[in-house]
Tab-separated table of C-alpha atoms in Angstrom:
chain	number	residue	atom	x	y	z
D	1	UNK	CA	22.847	-13.440	-7.963
D	2	UNK	CA	19.598	-12.589	-7.878
D	3	UNK	CA	16.628	-13.900	-10.619
D	4	UNK	CA	15.304	-10.786	-12.653
D	5	UNK	CA	12.031	-12.874	-13.536
D	6	UNK	CA	10.112	-15.536	-11.596
D	7	UNK	CA	6.014	-15.415	-10.241
D	8	UNK	CA	6.735	-18.021	-7.558
D	9	UNK	CA	7.326	-17.517	-3.727
D	10	UNK	CA	11.221	-17.177	-2.766
D	11	UNK	CA	11.980	-19.770	0.303
D	12	UNK	CA	14.637	-19.751	3.181
D	13	UNK	CA	15.059	-23.526	4.174
D	14	UNK	CA	17.101	-23.874	7.522
D	15	UNK	CA	17.128	-27.664	7.515
D	16	UNK	CA	19.406	-28.464	9.962
D	17	UNK	CA	20.106	-25.972	13.600
D	18	UNK	CA	23.397	-28.405	13.731
D	19	UNK	CA	25.738	-27.253	12.093
D	20	UNK	CA	30.619	-27.831	12.035
D	21	UNK	CA	31.287	-24.888	12.625
D	22	UNK	CA	32.291	-22.157	15.447
D	23	UNK	CA	31.321	-19.005	13.655
D	24	UNK	CA	31.951	-15.306	16.617
D	25	UNK	CA	28.305	-13.917	15.118
D	26	UNK	CA	26.394	-16.707	15.526
D	27	UNK	CA	25.608	-19.422	18.478
D	28	UNK	CA	22.806	-21.794	16.531
D	29	UNK	CA	26.204	-24.226	16.484
D	30	UNK	CA	25.397	-24.839	20.054
D	31	UNK	CA	22.411	-27.007	19.952
D	32	UNK	CA	22.091	-30.087	20.785
D	33	UNK	CA	21.579	-33.206	17.625
D	34	UNK	CA	17.415	-33.740	19.189
D	35	UNK	CA	14.492	-35.187	17.281
D	36	UNK	CA	13.754	-31.903	15.204
D	37	UNK	CA	16.600	-30.991	14.132
D	38	UNK	CA	16.938	-32.408	10.549
D	39	UNK	CA	13.962	-31.388	7.663
D	40	UNK	CA	12.181	-34.334	6.664
D	41	UNK	CA	11.871	-34.378	2.854
D	42	UNK	CA	8.075	-35.272	2.549
D	43	UNK	CA	7.441	-32.224	4.156
D	44	UNK	CA	8.397	-30.615	1.268
D	45	UNK	CA	6.280	-31.673	-1.380
D	46	UNK	CA	3.122	-29.590	-1.156
D	47	UNK	CA	6.017	-26.167	-1.172
D	48	UNK	CA	6.014	-24.365	-4.465
D	49	UNK	CA	6.154	-22.745	-6.498
D	50	UNK	CA	8.738	-21.768	-6.104
D	51	UNK	CA	11.787	-19.644	-7.695
D	52	UNK	CA	14.622	-19.645	-5.849
D	53	UNK	CA	15.270	-21.866	-2.522
D	54	UNK	CA	17.838	-21.664	-0.595
D	55	UNK	CA	18.760	-24.347	1.243
D	56	UNK	CA	20.698	-22.804	4.610
D	57	UNK	CA	20.956	-24.269	8.199
D	58	UNK	CA	23.505	-24.656	10.492
D	59	UNK	CA	25.436	-26.296	7.673
D	60	UNK	CA	22.582	-27.810	4.997
D	61	UNK	CA	25.532	-30.612	3.952
D	62	UNK	CA	25.874	-32.418	7.154
D	63	UNK	CA	21.903	-33.233	6.188
D	64	UNK	CA	22.022	-37.438	5.443
D	65	UNK	CA	19.013	-36.015	3.185
D	66	UNK	CA	19.591	-33.509	1.425
D	67	UNK	CA	19.580	-34.624	-1.571
D	68	UNK	CA	16.432	-36.178	-1.566
D	69	UNK	CA	14.902	-33.016	-0.235
D	70	UNK	CA	16.373	-31.126	-3.240
D	71	UNK	CA	14.435	-34.637	-4.921
D	72	UNK	CA	11.829	-33.601	-3.129
D	73	UNK	CA	11.154	-29.673	-3.793
D	74	UNK	CA	12.143	-30.111	-7.521
D	75	UNK	CA	9.282	-32.548	-8.445
D	76	UNK	CA	6.647	-29.338	-8.467
D	77	UNK	CA	9.336	-26.438	-8.595
D	78	UNK	CA	12.169	-28.606	-11.850
D	79	UNK	CA	13.395	-24.733	-12.932
D	80	UNK	CA	13.676	-23.506	-9.341
D	81	UNK	CA	16.760	-21.743	-8.672
D	82	UNK	CA	17.476	-23.936	-6.086
D	83	UNK	CA	20.945	-22.450	-3.701
D	84	UNK	CA	23.502	-23.385	-0.969
D	85	UNK	CA	24.409	-21.326	2.511
D	86	UNK	CA	27.363	-23.688	2.675
D	87	UNK	CA	30.911	-23.170	4.989
D	88	UNK	CA	32.685	-25.537	2.744
D	89	UNK	CA	34.479	-27.351	5.400
D	90	UNK	CA	33.915	-31.514	4.170
D	91	UNK	CA	34.792	-30.674	1.140
D	92	UNK	CA	34.121	-34.260	-0.568
D	93	UNK	CA	30.959	-34.991	1.217
D	94	UNK	CA	29.620	-31.668	-0.415
D	95	UNK	CA	31.006	-32.325	-3.940
D	96	UNK	CA	29.765	-35.620	-3.873
D	97	UNK	CA	25.344	-34.680	-2.689
D	98	UNK	CA	26.185	-31.606	-5.032
D	99	UNK	CA	27.183	-33.718	-7.879
D	100	UNK	CA	24.106	-36.437	-7.417
D	101	UNK	CA	21.742	-33.248	-7.243
D	102	UNK	CA	23.273	-32.000	-10.660
D	103	UNK	CA	22.463	-35.209	-12.533
D	104	UNK	CA	18.344	-34.135	-12.120
D	105	UNK	CA	18.730	-30.226	-11.970
D	106	UNK	CA	20.669	-28.058	-13.230
D	107	UNK	CA	19.591	-25.273	-12.104
D	108	UNK	CA	22.203	-24.770	-8.684
D	109	UNK	CA	24.288	-22.728	-7.374
D	110	UNK	CA	26.729	-23.261	-4.240
D	111	UNK	CA	27.308	-19.530	-1.975
D	112	UNK	CA	30.255	-20.560	0.148
D	113	UNK	CA	30.646	-18.902	3.252
D	114	UNK	CA	34.203	-15.808	2.967
D	115	UNK	CA	34.715	-13.467	6.019
D	116	UNK	CA	38.306	-12.958	5.884
D	117	UNK	CA	41.352	-13.991	4.147
D	118	UNK	CA	44.036	-16.241	5.454
D	119	UNK	CA	43.714	-16.065	9.570
D	120	UNK	CA	41.443	-14.241	10.140
D	121	UNK	CA	38.986	-16.973	7.714
D	122	UNK	CA	39.646	-18.987	10.387
D	123	UNK	CA	39.517	-16.694	13.615
D	124	UNK	CA	36.031	-15.839	12.391
D	125	UNK	CA	35.351	-19.370	11.677
D	126	UNK	CA	36.497	-20.345	14.464
D	127	UNK	CA	37.450	-23.127	12.725
D	128	UNK	CA	41.669	-23.871	12.007
D	129	UNK	CA	42.527	-23.644	8.039
D	130	UNK	CA	39.266	-23.305	7.558
D	131	UNK	CA	40.040	-20.760	4.980
D	132	UNK	CA	42.267	-23.501	2.702
D	133	UNK	CA	39.375	-25.741	2.934
D	134	UNK	CA	36.814	-23.410	1.376
D	135	UNK	CA	39.414	-22.360	-1.898
D	136	UNK	CA	39.345	-26.213	-1.696
D	137	UNK	CA	35.460	-26.950	-1.361
D	138	UNK	CA	35.442	-24.025	-3.841
D	139	UNK	CA	38.168	-25.654	-6.298
D	140	UNK	CA	36.551	-29.328	-6.332
D	141	UNK	CA	33.387	-28.017	-7.604
D	142	UNK	CA	34.509	-26.577	-10.335
D	143	UNK	CA	35.859	-29.645	-11.317
D	144	UNK	CA	32.381	-31.555	-11.196
D	145	UNK	CA	30.907	-28.894	-13.752
D	146	UNK	CA	29.037	-26.664	-11.550
D	147	UNK	CA	29.063	-23.345	-12.520
D	148	UNK	CA	27.323	-21.634	-10.252
D	149	UNK	CA	29.945	-20.505	-7.590
D	150	UNK	CA	30.163	-17.606	-5.267
D	151	UNK	CA	30.795	-16.726	-1.476
D	152	UNK	CA	29.306	-14.647	0.576
D	153	UNK	CA	30.203	-12.699	3.269
D	154	UNK	CA	29.163	-11.347	6.892
D	155	UNK	CA	29.698	-8.472	8.097
D	156	UNK	CA	31.094	-7.933	11.515
D	157	UNK	CA	32.700	-5.179	13.939
D	158	UNK	CA	35.571	-8.195	13.818
D	159	UNK	CA	36.177	-8.190	9.734
D	160	UNK	CA	34.238	-5.137	7.663
D	161	UNK	CA	37.517	-3.711	6.938
D	162	UNK	CA	38.475	-7.705	5.309
D	163	UNK	CA	35.912	-6.743	2.387
D	164	UNK	CA	37.491	-5.363	0.074
D	165	UNK	CA	40.887	-8.400	-0.318
D	166	UNK	CA	37.110	-11.128	0.288
D	167	UNK	CA	35.822	-8.905	-2.963
D	168	UNK	CA	39.490	-9.426	-5.147
D	169	UNK	CA	39.399	-12.780	-4.187
D	170	UNK	CA	36.414	-13.962	-5.091
D	171	UNK	CA	36.828	-11.440	-8.401
D	172	UNK	CA	40.004	-13.160	-9.205
D	173	UNK	CA	37.884	-16.704	-8.906
D	174	UNK	CA	35.185	-14.876	-11.756
D	175	UNK	CA	32.948	-15.730	-8.301
D	176	UNK	CA	30.555	-13.130	-7.531
D	177	UNK	CA	29.878	-12.006	-3.199
D	178	UNK	CA	27.144	-11.591	-1.692
D	179	UNK	CA	26.358	-10.002	2.000
D	180	UNK	CA	25.201	-9.258	4.645
D	181	UNK	CA	25.299	-7.515	7.845
D	182	UNK	CA	25.727	-9.821	11.413
D	183	UNK	CA	22.608	-9.132	13.597
D	184	UNK	CA	20.448	-10.512	15.881
D	185	UNK	CA	18.610	-13.351	15.253
D	186	UNK	CA	16.035	-15.901	17.223
D	187	UNK	CA	16.632	-18.418	15.500
D	188	UNK	CA	20.656	-18.251	15.252
D	189	UNK	CA	19.900	-17.525	19.203
D	190	UNK	CA	22.563	-14.617	18.848
D	191	UNK	CA	22.378	-10.633	20.325
D	192	UNK	CA	24.444	-8.678	18.201
D	193	UNK	CA	24.971	-4.874	19.041
D	194	UNK	CA	24.469	-2.847	15.828
D	195	UNK	CA	27.358	-2.063	13.381
D	196	UNK	CA	28.339	1.424	12.338
D	197	UNK	CA	27.530	3.136	8.789
D	198	UNK	CA	30.628	5.385	8.976
D	199	UNK	CA	33.324	1.944	9.672
D	200	UNK	CA	31.646	-0.556	7.233
D	201	UNK	CA	30.564	2.951	3.879
D	202	UNK	CA	34.722	3.236	3.632
D	203	UNK	CA	35.404	-0.835	2.449
D	204	UNK	CA	31.717	-1.668	0.886
D	205	UNK	CA	31.699	2.422	-1.392
D	206	UNK	CA	34.246	0.924	-3.098
D	207	UNK	CA	32.423	-2.373	-4.808
D	208	UNK	CA	28.968	-1.038	-5.199
D	209	UNK	CA	30.750	2.080	-7.411
D	210	UNK	CA	32.504	-0.878	-9.640
D	211	UNK	CA	29.112	-3.184	-9.568
D	212	UNK	CA	27.526	0.094	-11.302
D	213	UNK	CA	30.472	0.230	-13.900
D	214	UNK	CA	30.197	-3.452	-14.787
D	215	UNK	CA	28.509	-4.028	-17.968
D	216	UNK	CA	26.890	-6.513	-16.828
D	217	UNK	CA	23.321	-5.633	-14.987
D	218	UNK	CA	23.239	-8.261	-13.187
D	219	UNK	CA	26.415	-6.498	-11.002
D	220	UNK	CA	23.780	-3.739	-10.718
D	221	UNK	CA	21.311	-5.368	-9.696
D	222	UNK	CA	24.408	-6.332	-6.889
D	223	UNK	CA	25.350	-2.632	-6.652
D	224	UNK	CA	21.475	-1.760	-5.705
D	225	UNK	CA	21.361	-4.442	-2.698
D	226	UNK	CA	24.213	-3.764	-1.167
D	227	UNK	CA	23.560	-0.187	-1.883
D	228	UNK	CA	20.561	-1.196	0.883
D	229	UNK	CA	23.068	-2.696	2.904
D	230	UNK	CA	24.781	0.681	3.883
D	231	UNK	CA	20.775	2.299	3.871
D	232	UNK	CA	20.168	-0.110	6.609
D	233	UNK	CA	23.417	0.414	8.660
D	234	UNK	CA	22.764	4.061	8.245
D	235	UNK	CA	18.723	3.834	9.263
D	236	UNK	CA	17.920	1.201	10.444
D	237	UNK	CA	15.650	0.422	6.899
D	238	UNK	CA	14.873	-1.392	4.186
D	239	UNK	CA	14.623	0.599	0.899
D	240	UNK	CA	12.053	-1.515	0.479
D	241	UNK	CA	9.643	-3.358	1.889
D	242	UNK	CA	9.208	-5.915	3.316
D	243	UNK	CA	6.848	-8.919	1.899
D	244	UNK	CA	7.540	-12.056	4.217
D	245	UNK	CA	4.503	-14.888	4.714
D	246	UNK	CA	3.205	-13.017	0.556
D	247	UNK	CA	5.684	-13.309	-1.712
D	248	UNK	CA	9.340	-15.213	0.689
D	249	UNK	CA	9.198	-17.373	3.629
D	250	UNK	CA	11.229	-19.355	5.937
D	251	UNK	CA	11.412	-23.343	6.647
D	252	UNK	CA	12.914	-24.023	9.963
D	253	UNK	CA	14.015	-28.225	9.922
D	254	UNK	CA	11.055	-28.658	11.520
D	255	UNK	CA	8.461	-28.065	9.121
D	256	UNK	CA	7.373	-24.531	10.679
D	257	UNK	CA	7.027	-21.660	7.714
D	258	UNK	CA	8.164	-18.552	9.549
D	259	UNK	CA	8.618	-15.065	8.272
D	260	UNK	CA	12.176	-15.294	8.690
D	261	UNK	CA	15.297	-15.995	11.028
D	262	UNK	CA	15.531	-12.590	13.232
D	263	UNK	CA	11.458	-12.502	14.118
D	264	UNK	CA	10.797	-16.331	14.054
D	265	UNK	CA	6.810	-15.538	13.775
D	266	UNK	CA	5.183	-18.674	12.979
D	267	UNK	CA	2.671	-19.670	9.967
D	268	UNK	CA	2.055	-22.932	10.258
D	269	UNK	CA	3.272	-26.569	9.961
D	270	UNK	CA	4.142	-28.284	6.826
D	271	UNK	CA	3.508	-32.139	8.872
D	272	UNK	CA	-0.309	-30.360	9.785
D	273	UNK	CA	-1.384	-28.559	6.553
D	274	UNK	CA	0.143	-28.312	2.793
D	275	UNK	CA	1.728	-24.792	2.396
D	276	UNK	CA	-1.190	-22.968	0.623
D	277	UNK	CA	-3.580	-23.566	3.315
D	278	UNK	CA	-0.443	-22.123	5.833
D	279	UNK	CA	-0.205	-19.357	3.568
D	280	UNK	CA	-3.407	-18.132	3.129
D	281	UNK	CA	-4.702	-19.129	7.611
D	282	UNK	CA	-5.757	-16.583	9.281
D	283	UNK	CA	-2.501	-16.068	11.302
D	284	UNK	CA	-0.621	-15.890	8.120
D	285	UNK	CA	-2.909	-13.223	6.439
D	286	UNK	CA	-2.772	-11.215	9.991
D	287	UNK	CA	1.077	-11.612	10.022
D	288	UNK	CA	0.860	-9.986	6.229
D	289	UNK	CA	-0.599	-7.187	6.996
D	290	UNK	CA	2.165	-5.973	10.115
D	291	UNK	CA	5.197	-7.196	7.880
D	292	UNK	CA	4.474	-4.687	5.118
D	293	UNK	CA	6.081	-2.556	7.942
D	294	UNK	CA	8.782	-4.550	9.571
D	295	UNK	CA	12.267	-3.332	8.722
D	296	UNK	CA	13.677	-6.399	11.005
D	297	UNK	CA	16.324	-6.765	8.940
D	298	UNK	CA	17.492	-6.311	4.568
D	299	UNK	CA	18.958	-9.149	3.509
D	300	UNK	CA	19.903	-11.759	0.121
D	301	UNK	CA	16.560	-13.942	0.818
D	302	UNK	CA	14.108	-11.394	2.203
D	303	UNK	CA	15.276	-9.147	-0.349
D	304	UNK	CA	15.177	-11.155	-3.835
D	305	UNK	CA	10.986	-11.352	-4.773
D	306	UNK	CA	10.871	-7.589	-3.378
D	307	UNK	CA	13.513	-5.740	-5.480
D	308	UNK	CA	11.339	-8.376	-8.471
D	309	UNK	CA	8.351	-6.491	-8.002
D	310	UNK	CA	10.036	-3.032	-7.767
D	311	UNK	CA	12.470	-3.492	-10.687
D	312	UNK	CA	11.239	-0.538	-12.813
D	313	UNK	CA	12.311	1.664	-9.512
D	314	UNK	CA	15.362	-0.335	-9.418
D	315	UNK	CA	15.933	-0.338	-12.696
D	316	UNK	CA	15.430	3.660	-12.501
D	317	UNK	CA	17.756	4.237	-9.595
D	318	UNK	CA	20.583	1.573	-11.349
D	319	UNK	CA	20.424	4.158	-14.605
D	320	UNK	CA	21.345	7.394	-12.753
D	321	UNK	CA	23.627	6.321	-9.982
D	322	UNK	CA	25.732	4.406	-13.383
D	323	UNK	CA	25.732	7.800	-14.304
D	324	UNK	CA	26.655	9.315	-11.412
D	325	UNK	CA	29.888	6.467	-10.372
D	326	UNK	CA	30.622	6.977	-13.699
D	327	UNK	CA	30.624	11.247	-13.384
D	328	UNK	CA	32.911	10.561	-9.853
D	329	UNK	CA	29.798	11.876	-8.515
D	330	UNK	CA	28.222	8.895	-6.741
D	331	UNK	CA	28.703	8.787	-2.977
D	332	UNK	CA	26.985	5.691	-0.652
D	333	UNK	CA	26.020	9.054	2.053
D	334	UNK	CA	23.574	10.043	-0.331
D	335	UNK	CA	19.760	8.640	0.157
D	336	UNK	CA	17.864	7.732	-2.909
D	337	UNK	CA	14.149	10.057	-3.951
D	338	UNK	CA	12.980	6.549	-5.328
D	339	UNK	CA	13.621	4.764	-1.935
D	340	UNK	CA	12.516	7.448	0.354
D	341	UNK	CA	12.190	6.111	3.955
D	342	UNK	CA	9.594	6.129	6.173
D	343	UNK	CA	8.968	8.663	8.697
D	344	UNK	CA	8.554	6.790	11.626
D	345	UNK	CA	10.061	2.967	12.739
D	346	UNK	CA	7.198	0.946	12.595
D	347	UNK	CA	6.066	-0.620	15.335
D	348	UNK	CA	6.671	-4.706	15.093
D	349	UNK	CA	9.895	-5.202	16.365
D	350	UNK	CA	10.851	-9.159	17.898
D	351	UNK	CA	9.088	-8.386	20.925
D	352	UNK	CA	5.785	-8.844	18.984
D	353	UNK	CA	3.863	-12.408	20.014
D	354	UNK	CA	3.857	-15.301	18.314
D	355	UNK	CA	-0.348	-15.228	17.075
D	356	UNK	CA	-1.769	-19.338	17.493
D	357	UNK	CA	-4.120	-19.151	15.562
D	358	UNK	CA	-2.966	-21.808	12.513
D	359	UNK	CA	-4.484	-24.384	10.656
């Protein structure tokens, strides 16, 4: 769910590069544990103000000090939305740590990866019984009073036809469904060929239509984000420009402040300087100029702040397309005059050298 209001940063914090899954679209599980495999809680004390902080990895609940990390964030950001992206495999440790966090920070969401129904999910995640583990964890989190529970689906060549079934399952559980497109990523150490728009469109269009016809304004925001997914698949361009290092950024397990996981362009390290100094340093300011024209991804973690900053235009898009959906005239093949394509593909890419200057 995308918070519609807030003046703080949105930050993705990959607290570890260690994972207990064996996903087909990610190679992070091949990492060996080392001295910089686990984020230190004290590194998060200067991070703020935050609207949303998303903890991921690797598997964030493998971190022995994850509760202390959230407590460090809570100290400066008691109202921030805390989101965990988890594979949901280790039910009881996840439930125990989530319960301890809920005791002092109420605005918590756990989003569990679900990439198919039954055997399909087990195959995508590379773990026998993964489907059962995910549903057990989802149910147990509800038993301890966690109200914000969602699923997340990563669209790949191997599972895109399973999207409607996973969406139906999420709805049956009273949960939302976040979407991401599997893509090349330096952080995940993987190269993935682009997915074909026409392969995904028939399976995603009905979900966008259902969200447009909903009475819930949050579903309209989901519809816009998912429209952006289709748009990205068709054109390799974001509907809204990137605001990395201006309103959103990533922190890795070593405390590096980076633009995003596909590119890993560095601004500084939280072990060497506090966040305000890092984001205002010459290296970060130079990166910001280039990143505004970047189209390396369209993901929830890099779209939240852009949607908030363009809420009026997004609202107009939702209103117009909601009418078309109810009239049976909406199509995922159409673009949007409110969000026109740029004329040229921006020059920034994953080969751009990392600036040497840092605070």
